[in-house]
Structures are given as structure tokens and as C-alpha cells.
Amino acid sequence: MKPEQLLHPTPKGLYCPIGDFYVDPVRPVERALITHGHADHARAGHTQVLATRQTLDIMAIRYGADFCVSEQAAGWGEVIDVGGGSVSFFPAGHVLGSAQILIEKDGLKIVVSGDYKRGEDPTCAPFEPVKCDVFITEATFGLPVFHHPDPKDETRKLLTSLKQFPERSHLVGAYSLGKAQRVIRLIRDCGYDAPIYIHGALAKLCDYYVGQGIALGELRPATIEKSKPEIFRGAVIVGPPSAFADRWARRFNEPLISFASGWMMVRQRAKQGGVELPLVISDHCDWPELLDTIREIAPSEVWVTHGREEALVRWCELQGIAAKPLHLVGYEDEGD
Ligand SMILES: [Zn+2]
């Protein structure tokens, strides 16, 4: 069988005709397999959804319990028959519950890795390399210029700034699923144990992470109406980046705007966003991690999606690995 007969791109997303399912479909479908809870991958309105327990829980938190008609939870490595083939889920190391999906039929193995990273992250299970014939990789940071620094070194910049500017409220922008909890955990792991204030949009997901055994220390709501602005002097406040353009941010004492994202490597982006303290903390692979992963898995074919597809395709070809871009549309990661 050709790999394209087992899985191929369609306008709704990657489709497996043998199992009659889509992976991370961008439109409502009968049967969807979901890699992780970010909004561009996990959408509401499918009939049946198969995902990890944590991804299903995260979808229910974000969209309500009726986000699909029926759900099925996949345990790590559990082989599940779907139509004429089988699927199994393996950790992707991207956010809590994030999975790569192995699709198998007559010995042919295709892995859809979704979004993934290789760096240390105590807020989710680490990426597990899975041997396969076709490895489908993201390429969000798929250019040689992208090297992500040590996230703890980035976090220490925030702690240094707190010492330098003890009067200022330090507002850290971080996407609400994954990045916010990871940044809070990094701040804790760098030795900061004062309460951290969080925007209301993060509360339910932070509670869920804590319930899953990920310690985040003392979190308090950053509701300025009910408290005196002075209490936020020298405090760390974490919120979604969208809130920072809001009046909400300007109520704090001499706010110092920080933003945790892989894109903070691009100085222009930080400047445009009015970010005074950019923190390069990414939940995606950088260029060396992409190459190391492909070398380690050693697939016979690589399919590249969302991001800078051409550079990675070219690199694979130079290594003698067949590769092609998938040109899937509708994936703009909310958790970069
Ligand atoms: Zn993602």
C-alpha cells in the first residue's frame, strides 16, 4: 500500500479513508482524532472524538461538555481498531495531554506528531520517538535561524527584572493552554515562591493542571477591581497576550510587559507588540530539534506541515530522505 492510501491531506484536514476518520480536522466531521487541545487542532462540533483523556478534558473545559456527541479516551500506547486499521497515541511533549498518533495498516506505519517539542517540560509527558515509515512533522520554527535558548535562563531574566524594578507590576503574556502553566512552573523552578496572580481566562486550565498533579504554587486572581492596585507592585501577573492590549493591563502599577513565546526570538515581533521583556520560551521544536528528531526516528519519508515547510523538505532531500510539504490550511498555533 502507498502511504497516501492510508492518509492524505484534504480541505478538512488529514484523512484516513480506511478508518474513515480525520486527524485534527478544521471543520466538523463524523469521526475526529485529536492530537492536542490548542484551538487550531481541537475544534468543537465533531460527532465522535478520539483523544487522550487529558485532551478530552481540556476540550470540555474550553468548549463545554457538549463539544461532541460521543468521546473515547485513548491510553498511552493502547492499540485501538478504527475501521480496517489501528491507531495508538504517544506523548508529544507539547502541552498537557498532547499526543502523536500512530496509524497502522498491513505493517505500514504513519505517525502524525501534531505539535511537539524535545526540551524539558515538567508540565506534560515527554516526547516519545516512535519508529515509522512516514513521519509527519510540524515546522513552526523550521528555519536554521531558530535556536531556542534554555527556558530557565529566559525565566531568570524575569526574576532579575523583578529585583531591578521592585515597584513595577510584571505582566507576563502567555497563551492560556500550556504556555501559561509552563511559565508559572518555570518561575517556581527558578526559586520564586511568592503568590503569582493570574488573569481569569487562565483559572480553569490552571486548576486542571494542578488537579493532574502539576504543582504551580500559590495562584491568586488578578482582579484589580476588588483589590488595591498597590498589592500588584513588584508582583508577577500572568495573562493571555490578548488581555494586554486591553484597559485591564493599564490599571496595574507601572506595568512592565513581558511575553513568553518562541517568536520573541524575532526582535521585530517583540517591538511591534510593545514587549519590554521578551522571553524566548517555546512549546515547539527549534531547527536543531527538528533535525535531531528526524535523524533519531529515521523514517523513509517525511511529510512537513504548518510552518516553514520548504526549508525542512529541502534538508530531508539533502539527507536522502523523501519529503514533501502537505500545505494544510487552518493551523495557526495558539501556543507557540
Ligand atoms: Zn499546539
GROMACS .gro file of N, CA, C and O in nm, residues 216-333:
model
  472
  216LEU      N    1   0.182   2.430   4.085
  216LEU     CA    2   0.203   2.565   4.031
  216LEU      C    3   0.222   2.667   4.143
  216LEU      O    4   0.233   2.787   4.116
  217GLY      N    5   0.226   2.622   4.268
  217GLY     CA    6   0.242   2.714   4.380
  217GLY      C    7   0.114   2.794   4.403
  217GLY      O    8   0.009   2.762   4.348
  218GLU      N    9   0.125   2.901   4.485
  218GLU     CA   10   0.004   2.978   4.517
  218GLU      C   11  -0.035   3.072   4.402
  218GLU      O   12   0.043   3.159   4.363
  219LEU      N   13  -0.155   3.052   4.350
  219LEU     CA   14  -0.207   3.138   4.243
  219LEU      C   15  -0.322   3.220   4.300
  219LEU      O   16  -0.405   3.169   4.374
  220ARG      N   17  -0.326   3.349   4.263
  220ARG     CA   18  -0.436   3.435   4.309
  220ARG      C   19  -0.496   3.506   4.188
  220ARG      O   20  -0.424   3.537   4.092
  221PRO      N   21  -0.625   3.535   4.193
  221PRO     CA   22  -0.686   3.606   4.080
  221PRO      C   23  -0.634   3.750   4.069
  221PRO      O   24  -0.621   3.818   4.171
  222ALA      N   25  -0.605   3.794   3.948
  222ALA     CA   26  -0.554   3.930   3.926
  222ALA      C   27  -0.671   4.024   3.899
  222ALA      O   28  -0.678   4.091   3.797
  223THR      N   29  -0.764   4.025   3.993
  223THR     CA   30  -0.881   4.112   3.975
  223THR      C   31  -0.858   4.242   4.049
  223THR      O   32  -0.864   4.248   4.171
  224ILE      N   33  -0.830   4.345   3.969
  224ILE     CA   34  -0.787   4.472   4.027
  224ILE      C   35  -0.905   4.547   4.089
  224ILE      O   36  -0.887   4.623   4.183
  225GLU      N   37  -1.026   4.521   4.040
  225GLU     CA   38  -1.144   4.594   4.092
  225GLU      C   39  -1.163   4.569   4.241
  225GLU      O   40  -1.199   4.659   4.316
  226LYS      N   41  -1.140   4.444   4.279
  226LYS     CA   42  -1.170   4.406   4.417
  226LYS      C   43  -1.052   4.429   4.512
  226LYS      O   44  -1.062   4.403   4.630
  227SER      N   45  -0.939   4.472   4.457
  227SER     CA   46  -0.824   4.489   4.546
  227SER      C   47  -0.756   4.622   4.516
  227SER      O   48  -0.783   4.686   4.416
  228LYS      N   49  -0.665   4.659   4.602
  228LYS     CA   50  -0.592   4.784   4.583
  228LYS      C   51  -0.478   4.761   4.484
  228LYS      O   52  -0.408   4.660   4.495
  229PRO      N   53  -0.460   4.853   4.389
  229PRO     CA   54  -0.354   4.834   4.290
  229PRO      C   55  -0.216   4.815   4.353
  229PRO      O   56  -0.129   4.752   4.295
  230GLU      N   57  -0.197   4.867   4.475
  230GLU     CA   58  -0.064   4.858   4.539
  230GLU      C   59  -0.019   4.712   4.558
  230GLU      O   60   0.100   4.685   4.559
  231ILE      N   61  -0.117   4.621   4.575
  231ILE     CA   62  -0.074   4.483   4.603
  231ILE      C   63  -0.005   4.421   4.483
  231ILE      O   64   0.064   4.321   4.495
  232PHE      N   65  -0.021   4.482   4.365
  232PHE     CA   66   0.043   4.427   4.245
  232PHE      C   67   0.181   4.488   4.220
  232PHE      O   68   0.247   4.457   4.123
  233ARG      N   69   0.222   4.576   4.310
  233ARG     CA   70   0.355   4.636   4.298
  233ARG      C   71   0.461   4.528   4.310
  233ARG      O   72   0.463   4.454   4.409
  234GLY      N   73   0.545   4.516   4.210
  234GLY     CA   74   0.650   4.414   4.215
  234GLY      C   75   0.600   4.272   4.202
  234GLY      O   76   0.675   4.178   4.228
  235ALA      N   77   0.473   4.256   4.164
  235ALA     CA   78   0.417   4.120   4.154
  235ALA      C   79   0.429   4.067   4.011
  235ALA      O   80   0.448   4.142   3.916
  236VAL      N   81   0.417   3.935   4.001
  236VAL     CA   82   0.412   3.870   3.869
  236VAL      C   83   0.266   3.841   3.838
  236VAL      O   84   0.195   3.780   3.918
  237ILE      N   85   0.222   3.888   3.721
  237ILE     CA   86   0.084   3.865   3.677
  237ILE      C   87   0.091   3.797   3.541
  237ILE      O   88   0.155   3.846   3.449
  238VAL      N   89   0.028   3.680   3.531
  238VAL     CA   90   0.030   3.607   3.404
  238VAL      C   91  -0.109   3.616   3.341
  238VAL      O   92  -0.211   3.596   3.409
  239GLY      N   93  -0.111   3.646   3.212
  239GLY     CA   94  -0.239   3.657   3.143
  239GLY      C   95  -0.223   3.626   2.995
  239GLY      O   96  -0.110   3.622   2.944
  240PRO      N   97  -0.335   3.603   2.926
  240PRO     CA   98  -0.325   3.579   2.781
  240PRO      C   99  -0.282   3.707   2.711
  240PRO      O  100  -0.321   3.817   2.753
  241PRO      N  101  -0.201   3.698   2.605
  241PRO     CA  102  -0.149   3.818   2.539
  241PRO      C  103  -0.260   3.914   2.497
  241PRO      O  104  -0.241   4.035   2.500
  242SER      N  105  -0.376   3.861   2.462
  242SER     CA  106  -0.486   3.947   2.416
  242SER      C  107  -0.530   4.045   2.525
  242SER      O  108  -0.573   4.157   2.495
  243ALA      N  109  -0.518   4.005   2.650
  243ALA     CA  110  -0.561   4.091   2.761
  243ALA      C  111  -0.471   4.212   2.777
  243ALA      O  112  -0.511   4.313   2.834
  244PHE      N  113  -0.349   4.205   2.722
  244PHE     CA  114  -0.253   4.311   2.747
  244PHE      C  115  -0.277   4.435   2.661
  244PHE      O  116  -0.229   4.542   2.690
  245ALA      N  117  -0.353   4.417   2.554
  245ALA     CA  118  -0.388   4.531   2.472
  245ALA      C  119  -0.506   4.606   2.534
  245ALA      O  120  -0.543   4.715   2.493
  246ASP      N  121  -0.562   4.547   2.636
  246ASP     CA  122  -0.686   4.589   2.699
  246ASP      C  123  -0.661   4.696   2.805
  246ASP      O  124  -0.549   4.714   2.850
  247ARG      N  125  -0.770   4.759   2.850
  247ARG     CA  126  -0.760   4.852   2.963
  247ARG      C  127  -0.709   4.780   3.087
  247ARG      O  128  -0.644   4.838   3.173
  248TRP      N  129  -0.743   4.652   3.097
  248TRP     CA  130  -0.705   4.568   3.212
  248TRP      C  131  -0.558   4.587   3.250
  248TRP      O  132  -0.525   4.609   3.366
  249ALA      N  133  -0.470   4.583   3.147
  249ALA     CA  134  -0.325   4.589   3.171
  249ALA      C  135  -0.282   4.724   3.226
  249ALA      O  136  -0.191   4.733   3.308
  250ARG      N  137  -0.348   4.830   3.182
  250ARG     CA  138  -0.302   4.965   3.219
  250ARG      C  139  -0.338   5.004   3.361
  250ARG      O  140  -0.293   5.105   3.412
  251ARG      N  141  -0.422   4.923   3.425
  251ARG     CA  142  -0.460   4.954   3.563
  251ARG      C  143  -0.350   4.919   3.662
  251ARG      O  144  -0.352   4.961   3.776
  252PHE      N  145  -0.256   4.837   3.617
  252PHE     CA  146  -0.152   4.794   3.711
  252PHE      C  147  -0.047   4.904   3.729
  252PHE      O  148  -0.035   4.995   3.648
  253ASN      N  149   0.029   4.889   3.835
  253ASN     CA  150   0.129   4.988   3.870
  253ASN      C  151   0.249   4.982   3.777
  253ASN      O  152   0.318   4.881   3.773
  254GLU      N  153   0.273   5.093   3.700
  254GLU     CA  154   0.387   5.097   3.605
  254GLU      C  155   0.408   4.962   3.539
  254GLU      O  156   0.514   4.900   3.555
  255PRO      N  157   0.308   4.911   3.464
  255PRO     CA  158   0.321   4.774   3.412
  255PRO      C  159   0.443   4.756   3.322
  255PRO      O  160   0.474   4.841   3.240
  256LEU      N  161   0.513   4.645   3.344
  256LEU     CA  162   0.624   4.606   3.259
  256LEU      C  163   0.576   4.484   3.179
  256LEU      O  164   0.542   4.381   3.237
  257ILE      N  165   0.569   4.502   3.048
  257ILE     CA  166   0.510   4.397   2.965
  257ILE      C  167   0.616   4.298   2.918
  257ILE      O  168   0.716   4.335   2.856
  258SER      N  169   0.590   4.171   2.951
  258SER     CA  170   0.676   4.062   2.908
  258SER      C  171   0.590   3.967   2.824
  258SER      O  172   0.468   3.971   2.833
  259PHE      N  173   0.653   3.884   2.743
  259PHE     CA  174   0.575   3.790   2.661
  259PHE      C  175   0.661   3.666   2.640
  259PHE      O  176   0.776   3.676   2.600
  260ALA      N  177   0.603   3.549   2.671
  260ALA     CA  178   0.676   3.422   2.657
  260ALA      C  179   0.630   3.351   2.531
  260ALA      O  180   0.517   3.303   2.523
  261SER      N  181   0.718   3.347   2.430
  261SER     CA  182   0.683   3.283   2.303
  261SER      C  183   0.811   3.256   2.224
  261SER      O  184   0.909   3.331   2.234
  262GLY      N  185   0.807   3.150   2.144
  262GLY     CA  186   0.919   3.122   2.056
  262GLY      C  187   0.944   3.237   1.959
  262GLY      O  188   1.058   3.260   1.916
  263TRP      N  189   0.838   3.311   1.929
  263TRP     CA  190   0.850   3.421   1.832
  263TRP      C  191   0.927   3.539   1.889
  263TRP      O  192   0.963   3.631   1.814
  264MET      N  193   0.951   3.540   2.020
  264MET     CA  194   1.025   3.651   2.079
  264MET      C  195   1.171   3.652   2.035
  264MET      O  196   1.244   3.746   2.061
  265MET      N  197   1.213   3.546   1.965
  265MET     CA  198   1.345   3.546   1.902
  265MET      C  199   1.353   3.650   1.792
  265MET      O  200   1.460   3.699   1.757
  266VAL      N  201   1.236   3.679   1.735
  266VAL     CA  202   1.230   3.777   1.626
  266VAL      C  203   1.207   3.915   1.688
  266VAL      O  204   1.098   3.946   1.735
  267ARG      N  205   1.314   3.993   1.692
  267ARG     CA  206   1.311   4.118   1.766
  267ARG      C  207   1.197   4.211   1.719
  267ARG      O  208   1.133   4.278   1.799
  268GLN      N  209   1.172   4.207   1.588
  268GLN     CA  210   1.068   4.292   1.531
  268GLN      C  211   0.931   4.263   1.593
  268GLN      O  212   0.853   4.354   1.620
  269ARG      N  213   0.903   4.135   1.616
  269ARG     CA  214   0.774   4.096   1.673
  269ARG      C  215   0.758   4.151   1.815
  269ARG      O  216   0.650   4.194   1.854
  270ALA      N  217   0.867   4.144   1.891
  270ALA     CA  218   0.863   4.194   2.028
  270ALA      C  219   0.837   4.345   2.027
  270ALA      O  220   0.753   4.395   2.101
  271LYS      N  221   0.908   4.415   1.939
  271LYS     CA  222   0.893   4.560   1.929
  271LYS      C  223   0.751   4.600   1.892
  271LYS      O  224   0.691   4.687   1.954
  272GLN      N  225   0.698   4.533   1.789
  272GLN     CA  226   0.562   4.563   1.743
  272GLN      C  227   0.460   4.543   1.854
  272GLN      O  228   0.364   4.618   1.865
  273GLY      N  229   0.481   4.442   1.934
  273GLY     CA  230   0.386   4.411   2.040
  273GLY      C  231   0.407   4.495   2.165
  273GLY      O  232   0.340   4.474   2.265
  274GLY      N  233   0.502   4.589   2.162
  274GLY     CA  234   0.530   4.672   2.279
  274GLY      C  235   0.583   4.592   2.396
  274GLY      O  236   0.561   4.626   2.512
  275VAL      N  237   0.655   4.485   2.365
  275VAL     CA  238   0.704   4.396   2.470
  275VAL      C  239   0.839   4.447   2.521
  275VAL      O  240   0.935   4.456   2.445
  276GLU      N  241   0.844   4.481   2.649
  276GLU     CA  242   0.967   4.535   2.707
  276GLU      C  243   1.064   4.422   2.742
  276GLU      O  244   1.185   4.438   2.732
  277LEU      N  245   1.009   4.308   2.784
  277LEU     CA  246   1.093   4.196   2.826
  277LEU      C  247   1.051   4.068   2.751
  277LEU      O  248   0.967   3.992   2.799
  278PRO      N  249   1.108   4.046   2.631
  278PRO     CA  250   1.072   3.924   2.558
  278PRO      C  251   1.139   3.801   2.619
  278PRO      O  252   1.256   3.806   2.656
  279LEU      N  253   1.062   3.694   2.635
  279LEU     CA  254   1.116   3.568   2.688
  279LEU      C  255   1.099   3.462   2.579
  279LEU      O  256   0.987   3.430   2.541
  280VAL      N  257   1.212   3.409   2.530
  280VAL     CA  258   1.204   3.309   2.423
  280VAL      C  259   1.178   3.173   2.487
  280VAL      O  260   1.269   3.101   2.524
  281ILE      N  261   1.050   3.142   2.503
  281ILE     CA  262   1.009   3.013   2.560
  281ILE      C  263   0.907   2.954   2.465
  281ILE      O  264   0.801   3.011   2.443
  282SER      N  265   0.942   2.840   2.406
  282SER     CA  266   0.858   2.783   2.300
  282SER      C  267   0.812   2.641   2.335
  282SER      O  268   0.885   2.568   2.401
  283ASP      N  269   0.693   2.607   2.290
  283ASP     CA  270   0.645   2.470   2.305
  283ASP      C  271   0.658   2.391   2.175
  283ASP      O  272   0.593   2.288   2.156
  284HIS      N  273   0.741   2.443   2.084
  284HIS     CA  274   0.769   2.374   1.958
  284HIS      C  275   0.919   2.343   1.950
  284HIS      O  276   0.999   2.406   2.018
  285CYS      N  277   0.953   2.251   1.859
  285CYS     CA  278   1.095   2.226   1.831
  285CYS      C  279   1.157   2.347   1.764
  285CYS      O  280   1.093   2.413   1.684
  286ASP      N  281   1.284   2.370   1.796
  286ASP     CA  282   1.359   2.464   1.713
  286ASP      C  283   1.424   2.383   1.598
  286ASP      O  284   1.402   2.261   1.588
  287TRP      N  285   1.499   2.448   1.514
  287TRP     CA  286   1.557   2.382   1.396
  287TRP      C  287   1.642   2.260   1.433
  287TRP      O  288   1.619   2.150   1.383
  288PRO      N  289   1.741   2.274   1.526
  288PRO     CA  290   1.821   2.154   1.559
  288PRO      C  291   1.735   2.039   1.614
  288PRO      O  292   1.764   1.923   1.586
  289GLU      N  293   1.632   2.070   1.691
  289GLU     CA  294   1.547   1.963   1.746
  289GLU      C  295   1.469   1.891   1.636
  289GLU      O  296   1.447   1.770   1.643
  290LEU      N  297   1.425   1.966   1.537
  290LEU     CA  298   1.355   1.904   1.423
  290LEU      C  299   1.448   1.804   1.353
  290LEU      O  300   1.410   1.690   1.326
  291LEU      N  301   1.571   1.849   1.327
  291LEU     CA  302   1.667   1.763   1.257
  291LEU      C  303   1.704   1.641   1.341
  291LEU      O  304   1.706   1.528   1.291
  292ASP      N  305   1.730   1.664   1.471
  292ASP     CA  306   1.765   1.551   1.560
  292ASP      C  307   1.652   1.448   1.564
  292ASP      O  308   1.678   1.327   1.567
  293THR      N  309   1.529   1.496   1.567
  293THR     CA  310   1.415   1.404   1.575
  293THR      C  311   1.404   1.321   1.449
  293THR      O  312   1.382   1.199   1.455
  294ILE      N  313   1.420   1.383   1.335
  294ILE     CA  314   1.411   1.308   1.208
  294ILE      C  315   1.526   1.207   1.200
  294ILE      O  316   1.506   1.091   1.162
  295ARG      N  317   1.645   1.248   1.242
  295ARG     CA  318   1.760   1.154   1.241
  295ARG      C  319   1.731   1.036   1.334
  295ARG      O  320   1.759   0.921   1.302
  296GLU      N  321   1.675   1.064   1.450
  296GLU     CA  322   1.651   0.960   1.551
  296GLU      C  323   1.543   0.861   1.504
  296GLU      O  324   1.559   0.740   1.519
  297ILE      N  325   1.436   0.912   1.447
  297ILE     CA  326   1.326   0.825   1.404
  297ILE      C  327   1.362   0.754   1.274
  297ILE      O  328   1.319   0.641   1.251
  298ALA      N  329   1.443   0.818   1.192
  298ALA     CA  330   1.489   0.762   1.065
  298ALA      C  331   1.376   0.703   0.979
  298ALA      O  332   1.381   0.587   0.941
  299PRO      N  333   1.275   0.783   0.949
  299PRO     CA  334   1.166   0.734   0.864
  299PRO      C  335   1.211   0.730   0.719
  299PRO      O  336   1.312   0.793   0.683
  300SER      N  337   1.140   0.654   0.634
  300SER     CA  338   1.178   0.656   0.493
  300SER      C  339   1.120   0.778   0.422
  300SER      O  340   1.166   0.816   0.314
  301GLU      N  341   1.019   0.838   0.484
  301GLU     CA  342   0.957   0.956   0.424
  301GLU      C  343   0.917   1.055   0.532
  301GLU      O  344   0.874   1.014   0.641
  302VAL      N  345   0.930   1.185   0.501
  302VAL     CA  346   0.886   1.290   0.594
  302VAL      C  347   0.786   1.379   0.523
  302VAL      O  348   0.811   1.424   0.411
  303TRP      N  349   0.672   1.402   0.587
  303TRP     CA  350   0.575   1.499   0.535
  303TRP      C  351   0.576   1.618   0.631
  303TRP      O  352   0.568   1.599   0.753
  304VAL      N  353   0.583   1.737   0.574
  304VAL     CA  354   0.602   1.856   0.658
  304VAL      C  355   0.478   1.943   0.652
  304VAL      O  356   0.421   1.967   0.546
  305THR      N  357   0.438   1.991   0.770
  305THR     CA  358   0.317   2.074   0.776
  305THR      C  359   0.334   2.193   0.869
  305THR      O  360   0.436   2.207   0.934
  306HIS      N  361   0.236   2.273   0.877
  306HIS     CA  362   0.229   2.407   0.936
  306HIS      C  363   0.363   2.470   0.977
  306HIS      O  364   0.420   2.438   1.076
  307GLY      N  365   0.396   2.568   0.898
  307GLY     CA  366   0.518   2.643   0.926
  307GLY      C  367   0.600   2.659   0.800
  307GLY      O  368   0.546   2.664   0.690
  308ARG      N  369   0.730   2.662   0.820
  308ARG     CA  370   0.821   2.683   0.708
  308ARG      C  371   0.855   2.548   0.646
  308ARG      O  372   0.958   2.490   0.675
  309GLU      N  373   0.764   2.501   0.562
  309GLU     CA  374   0.774   2.364   0.512
  309GLU      C  375   0.895   2.344   0.420
  309GLU      O  376   0.964   2.243   0.429
  310GLU      N  377   0.922   2.441   0.333
  310GLU     CA  378   1.019   2.418   0.225
  310GLU      C  379   1.161   2.392   0.274
  310GLU      O  380   1.230   2.307   0.220
  311ALA      N  381   1.203   2.466   0.378
  311ALA     CA  382   1.341   2.450   0.425
  311ALA      C  383   1.364   2.310   0.480
  311ALA      O  384   1.468   2.247   0.454
  312LEU      N  385   1.267   2.259   0.553
  312LEU     CA  386   1.282   2.126   0.612
  312LEU      C  387   1.272   2.017   0.504
  312LEU      O  388   1.345   1.918   0.509
  313VAL      N  389   1.184   2.037   0.407
  313VAL     CA  390   1.174   1.943   0.295
  313VAL      C  391   1.309   1.935   0.222
  313VAL      O  392   1.361   1.828   0.194
  314ARG      N  393   1.367   2.052   0.198
  314ARG     CA  394   1.497   2.059   0.129
  314ARG      C  395   1.605   1.986   0.210
  314ARG      O  396   1.684   1.911   0.155
  315TRP      N  397   1.607   2.010   0.341
  315TRP     CA  398   1.706   1.945   0.426
  315TRP      C  399   1.692   1.793   0.418
  315TRP      O  400   1.792   1.722   0.404
  316CYS      N  401   1.567   1.744   0.426
  316CYS     CA  402   1.544   1.599   0.418
  316CYS      C  403   1.597   1.544   0.285
  316CYS      O  404   1.665   1.440   0.282
  317GLU      N  405   1.568   1.613   0.178
  317GLU     CA  406   1.612   1.567   0.046
  317GLU      C  407   1.764   1.559   0.039
  317GLU      O  408   1.819   1.464  -0.017
  318LEU      N  409   1.831   1.656   0.100
  318LEU     CA  410   1.977   1.654   0.101
  318LEU      C  411   2.032   1.536   0.182
  318LEU      O  412   2.144   1.490   0.159
  319GLN      N  413   1.952   1.487   0.278
  319GLN     CA  414   1.992   1.370   0.357
  319GLN      C  415   1.952   1.239   0.289
  319GLN      O  416   1.971   1.132   0.346
  320GLY      N  417   1.888   1.250   0.174
  320GLY     CA  418   1.842   1.129   0.105
  320GLY      C  419   1.711   1.074   0.157
  320GLY      O  420   1.676   0.957   0.135
  321ILE      N  421   1.635   1.157   0.231
  321ILE     CA  422   1.504   1.115   0.283
  321ILE      C  423   1.396   1.179   0.194
  321ILE      O  424   1.396   1.301   0.174
  322ALA      N  425   1.304   1.096   0.141
  322ALA     CA  426   1.195   1.153   0.060
  322ALA      C  427   1.111   1.244   0.149
  322ALA      O  428   1.083   1.212   0.264
  323ALA      N  429   1.073   1.361   0.096
  323ALA     CA  430   0.996   1.456   0.178
  323ALA      C  431   0.905   1.539   0.091
  323ALA      O  432   0.934   1.562  -0.027
  324LYS      N  433   0.794   1.582   0.150
  324LYS     CA  434   0.704   1.671   0.076
  324LYS      C  435   0.628   1.761   0.174
  324LYS      O  436   0.602   1.722   0.288
  325PRO      N  437   0.592   1.881   0.126
  325PRO     CA  438   0.508   1.967   0.211
  325PRO      C  439   0.362   1.925   0.196
  325PRO      O  440   0.321   1.881   0.089
  326LEU      N  441   0.284   1.937   0.303
  326LEU     CA  442   0.142   1.897   0.295
  326LEU      C  443   0.049   2.013   0.262
  326LEU      O  444  -0.064   1.992   0.220
  327HIS      N  445   0.095   2.136   0.283
  327HIS     CA  446   0.013   2.254   0.253
  327HIS      C  447  -0.125   2.247   0.318
  327HIS      O  448  -0.225   2.280   0.257
  328LEU      N  449  -0.132   2.200   0.442
  328LEU     CA  450  -0.259   2.202   0.514
  328LEU      C  451  -0.291   2.346   0.553
  328LEU      O  452  -0.201   2.422   0.586
  329VAL      N  453  -0.419   2.379   0.549
  329VAL     CA  454  -0.455   2.516   0.588
  329VAL      C  455  -0.537   2.513   0.717
  329VAL      O  456  -0.601   2.414   0.750
  330GLY      N  457  -0.532   2.626   0.788
  330GLY     CA  458  -0.614   2.639   0.908
  330GLY      C  459  -0.540   2.613   1.038
  330GLY      O  460  -0.601   2.606   1.144
  331TYR      N  461  -0.408   2.596   1.032
  331TYR     CA  462  -0.333   2.572   1.154
  331TYR      C  463  -0.241   2.689   1.185
  331TYR      O  464  -0.137   2.707   1.125
  332GLU      N  465  -0.286   2.773   1.277
  332GLU     CA  466  -0.208   2.887   1.324
  332GLU      C  467  -0.193   2.866   1.472
  332GLU      O  468  -0.283   2.897   1.548
  333ASP      N  469  -0.084   2.808   1.514
  333ASP     CA  470  -0.082   2.762   1.651
  333ASP      C  471  -0.102   2.874   1.752
  333ASP      O  472  -0.042   2.980   1.742
   0.00000   0.00000   0.00000
